[in-house]
Amino acid sequence: MSWSTVETALLPLVGVMLGTGGILVGQYLTNRSTREKDIADRRAALRAERKDAIIEFLLSTRRAERTAALFKESGRRPADSEAISDEMWHMQKCLTLVAAQQLRDASQLYADRLNQALWHGIPEDASVWEYIDKQRHQFMQAARAELGIEGL
């Protein structure tokens, strides 16, 4: 067998092996890129879900804060206090479904403090904002951390 015969048989085989290797490497890189994109998409979707839950909870706490302020000013609990409290607790529970432990704990403490203000009132020497400030601040810090914007 001469070298030219071997060369004629081996060169196409080497070409096929190189082509196959190139296809396999290309598929691997494509799959890896697709996997990374899927992970990034899932993370973005979860962050958006968390952000929405945080915003909804904040809207409900804002209504509870205003109702507590009315209670403080008038000395009478507003008629819609129970509905506002129920909505706040519902939004807090929705938040616990998507939040990490730190944010769940902070939302619980904040909702508890607002609930106290709604049902039992606020001490005479404090405003609503002074009464809830510590828990609200802790919640906001935990929310920023959850969304990855704690440095702002």
mmCIF file of C-alpha atoms in Angstrom:
data_model
loop_
_atom_site.group_PDB
_atom_site.id
_atom_site.type_symbol
_atom_site.label_atom_id
_atom_site.label_comp_id
_atom_site.label_asym_id
_atom_site.label_seq_id
_atom_site.Cartn_x
_atom_site.Cartn_y
_atom_site.Cartn_z
ATOM 1 C CA MET A 1 0.000 0.000 0.000
ATOM 2 C CA SER A 2 1.418 3.305 -1.020
ATOM 3 C CA TRP A 3 1.354 6.585 0.879
ATOM 4 C CA SER A 4 -0.917 8.186 -1.722
ATOM 5 C CA THR A 5 -3.518 5.473 -1.234
ATOM 6 C CA VAL A 6 -3.417 5.904 2.552
ATOM 7 C CA GLU A 7 -3.484 9.668 2.145
ATOM 8 C CA THR A 8 -6.509 9.464 -0.136
ATOM 9 C CA ALA A 9 -8.375 7.331 2.390
ATOM 10 C CA LEU A 10 -7.306 9.171 5.552
ATOM 11 C CA LEU A 11 -7.698 12.813 4.520
ATOM 12 C CA PRO A 12 -11.487 12.598 4.011
ATOM 13 C CA LEU A 13 -11.754 10.668 7.269
ATOM 14 C CA VAL A 14 -9.784 13.365 9.119
ATOM 15 C CA GLY A 15 -12.056 15.998 7.529
ATOM 16 C CA VAL A 16 -15.139 14.152 8.718
ATOM 17 C CA MET A 17 -13.684 13.844 12.234
ATOM 18 C CA LEU A 18 -12.820 17.551 12.334
ATOM 19 C CA GLY A 19 -16.269 18.483 11.042
ATOM 20 C CA THR A 20 -17.957 16.257 13.605
ATOM 21 C CA GLY A 21 -15.797 17.714 16.363
ATOM 22 C CA GLY A 22 -16.674 21.229 15.246
ATOM 23 C CA ILE A 23 -20.390 20.402 15.234
ATOM 24 C CA LEU A 24 -20.176 18.867 18.732
ATOM 25 C CA VAL A 25 -18.287 21.867 20.112
ATOM 26 C CA GLY A 26 -20.795 24.230 18.478
ATOM 27 C CA GLN A 27 -23.740 22.332 19.957
ATOM 28 C CA TYR A 28 -22.095 22.321 23.377
ATOM 29 C CA LEU A 29 -21.524 26.078 23.273
ATOM 30 C CA THR A 30 -25.060 26.703 22.027
ATOM 31 C CA ASN A 31 -26.554 24.525 24.773
ATOM 32 C CA ARG A 32 -24.439 26.226 27.420
ATOM 33 C CA SER A 33 -25.436 29.662 26.161
ATOM 34 C CA THR A 34 -29.111 28.659 26.075
ATOM 35 C CA ARG A 35 -28.874 27.260 29.606
ATOM 36 C CA GLU A 36 -27.240 30.457 30.879
ATOM 37 C CA LYS A 37 -29.925 32.567 29.175
ATOM 38 C CA ASP A 38 -32.674 30.421 30.718
ATOM 39 C CA ILE A 39 -31.145 30.855 34.178
ATOM 40 C CA ALA A 40 -30.844 34.619 33.648
ATOM 41 C CA ASP A 41 -34.460 34.785 32.416
ATOM 42 C CA ARG A 42 -35.705 32.849 35.454
ATOM 43 C CA ARG A 43 -33.759 35.124 37.798
ATOM 44 C CA ALA A 44 -35.157 38.217 36.087
ATOM 45 C CA ALA A 45 -38.704 36.834 36.294
ATOM 46 C CA LEU A 46 -38.293 36.036 40.008
ATOM 47 C CA ARG A 47 -36.876 39.508 40.673
ATOM 48 C CA ALA A 48 -39.841 41.070 38.849
ATOM 49 C CA GLU A 49 -42.224 38.912 40.886
ATOM 50 C CA ARG A 50 -40.511 39.966 44.106
ATOM 51 C CA LYS A 51 -40.567 43.626 43.094
ATOM 52 C CA ASP A 52 -44.291 43.424 42.307
ATOM 53 C CA ALA A 53 -45.005 41.763 45.667
ATOM 54 C CA ILE A 54 -42.974 44.421 47.491
ATOM 55 C CA ILE A 55 -44.799 47.238 45.703
ATOM 56 C CA GLU A 56 -48.215 45.711 46.427
ATOM 57 C CA PHE A 57 -47.291 45.278 50.088
ATOM 58 C CA LEU A 58 -46.092 48.894 50.256
ATOM 59 C CA LEU A 59 -49.343 50.119 48.736
ATOM 60 C CA SER A 60 -51.315 48.225 51.371
ATOM 61 C CA THR A 61 -49.102 49.522 54.193
ATOM 62 C CA ARG A 62 -49.543 53.060 52.905
ATOM 63 C CA ARG A 63 -53.314 52.674 53.255
ATOM 64 C CA ALA A 64 -52.813 51.224 56.739
ATOM 65 C CA GLU A 65 -50.540 54.141 57.705
ATOM 66 C CA ARG A 66 -53.146 56.666 56.570
ATOM 67 C CA THR A 67 -55.887 54.827 58.440
ATOM 68 C CA ALA A 68 -53.759 54.721 61.594
ATOM 69 C CA ALA A 69 -53.141 58.465 61.230
ATOM 70 C CA LEU A 70 -56.908 59.067 60.979
ATOM 71 C CA PHE A 71 -57.428 56.946 64.092
ATOM 72 C CA LYS A 72 -54.781 58.994 65.909
ATOM 73 C CA GLU A 73 -56.341 62.312 64.832
ATOM 74 C CA SER A 74 -59.986 61.462 65.482
ATOM 75 C CA GLY A 75 -59.644 59.070 68.410
ATOM 76 C CA ARG A 76 -62.050 56.698 66.618
ATOM 77 C CA ARG A 77 -61.100 53.720 64.535
ATOM 78 C CA PRO A 78 -62.185 54.275 60.901
ATOM 79 C CA ALA A 79 -64.900 51.916 59.664
ATOM 80 C CA ASP A 80 -62.687 50.409 56.966
ATOM 81 C CA SER A 81 -59.849 49.513 59.375
ATOM 82 C CA GLU A 82 -60.633 45.804 59.274
ATOM 83 C CA ALA A 83 -60.680 45.647 55.461
ATOM 84 C CA ILE A 84 -57.436 47.623 55.254
ATOM 85 C CA SER A 85 -55.799 45.363 57.833
ATOM 86 C CA ASP A 86 -56.990 42.239 55.992
ATOM 87 C CA GLU A 87 -55.624 43.540 52.698
ATOM 88 C CA MET A 88 -52.269 44.382 54.290
ATOM 89 C CA TRP A 89 -51.968 40.887 55.777
ATOM 90 C CA HIS A 90 -52.946 39.334 52.454
ATOM 91 C CA MET A 91 -50.211 41.295 50.663
ATOM 92 C CA GLN A 92 -47.743 40.326 53.383
ATOM 93 C CA LYS A 93 -48.576 36.645 52.835
ATOM 94 C CA CYS A 94 -48.170 37.084 49.062
ATOM 95 C CA LEU A 95 -44.747 38.581 49.708
ATOM 96 C CA THR A 96 -43.719 35.624 51.856
ATOM 97 C CA LEU A 97 -44.256 33.330 48.856
ATOM 98 C CA VAL A 98 -41.428 34.897 46.852
ATOM 99 C CA ALA A 99 -39.184 36.590 49.429
ATOM 100 C CA ALA A 100 -36.103 35.406 51.275
ATOM 101 C CA GLN A 101 -36.208 34.983 55.051
ATOM 102 C CA GLN A 102 -34.836 38.452 55.880
ATOM 103 C CA LEU A 103 -37.579 40.196 53.896
ATOM 104 C CA ARG A 104 -40.280 37.858 55.223
ATOM 105 C CA ASP A 105 -39.247 38.656 58.783
ATOM 106 C CA ALA A 106 -39.065 42.411 58.137
ATOM 107 C CA SER A 107 -42.490 42.434 56.459
ATOM 108 C CA GLN A 108 -43.967 40.523 59.405
ATOM 109 C CA LEU A 109 -42.579 43.028 61.924
ATOM 110 C CA TYR A 110 -43.741 45.995 59.858
ATOM 111 C CA ALA A 111 -47.248 44.561 59.407
ATOM 112 C CA ASP A 112 -47.425 43.705 63.137
ATOM 113 C CA ARG A 113 -46.499 47.270 64.068
ATOM 114 C CA LEU A 114 -49.072 48.747 61.691
ATOM 115 C CA ASN A 115 -51.692 46.312 62.935
ATOM 116 C CA GLN A 116 -51.019 47.483 66.495
ATOM 117 C CA ALA A 117 -51.501 51.068 65.338
ATOM 118 C CA LEU A 118 -54.745 50.182 63.543
ATOM 119 C CA TRP A 119 -56.329 48.250 66.405
ATOM 120 C CA HIS A 120 -54.835 49.682 69.582
ATOM 121 C CA GLY A 121 -53.810 53.159 68.555
ATOM 122 C CA ILE A 122 -50.537 54.973 68.975
ATOM 123 C CA PRO A 123 -49.082 56.398 72.190
ATOM 124 C CA GLU A 124 -50.029 60.031 72.765
ATOM 125 C CA ASP A 125 -46.443 61.261 72.615
ATOM 126 C CA ALA A 126 -45.705 59.726 69.175
ATOM 127 C CA SER A 127 -46.816 60.351 65.622
ATOM 128 C CA VAL A 128 -47.738 57.464 63.325
ATOM 129 C CA TRP A 129 -44.461 57.912 61.478
ATOM 130 C CA GLU A 130 -42.389 57.850 64.679
ATOM 131 C CA TYR A 131 -44.286 54.779 65.861
ATOM 132 C CA ILE A 132 -43.609 52.736 62.695
ATOM 133 C CA ASP A 133 -40.283 54.237 61.583
ATOM 134 C CA LYS A 134 -37.952 51.501 62.873
ATOM 135 C CA GLN A 135 -39.949 48.619 61.356
ATOM 136 C CA ARG A 136 -40.551 50.505 58.117
ATOM 137 C CA HIS A 137 -36.842 51.296 57.797
ATOM 138 C CA GLN A 138 -35.901 47.634 58.415
ATOM 139 C CA PHE A 139 -38.426 46.526 55.804
ATOM 140 C CA MET A 140 -37.100 48.993 53.217
ATOM 141 C CA GLN A 141 -33.515 47.868 53.820
ATOM 142 C CA ALA A 142 -34.512 44.210 53.440
ATOM 143 C CA ALA A 143 -36.496 45.014 50.271
ATOM 144 C CA ARG A 144 -33.514 46.811 48.729
ATOM 145 C CA ALA A 145 -31.262 43.879 49.595
ATOM 146 C CA GLU A 146 -33.770 41.454 48.089
ATOM 147 C CA LEU A 147 -33.789 43.408 44.829
ATOM 148 C CA GLY A 148 -30.014 43.778 44.796
ATOM 149 C CA ILE A 149 -30.018 47.563 45.177
ATOM 150 C CA GLU A 150 -28.879 47.879 48.770
ATOM 151 C CA GLY A 151 -26.178 50.452 47.993
ATOM 152 C CA LEU A 152 -28.668 53.138 47.002
#
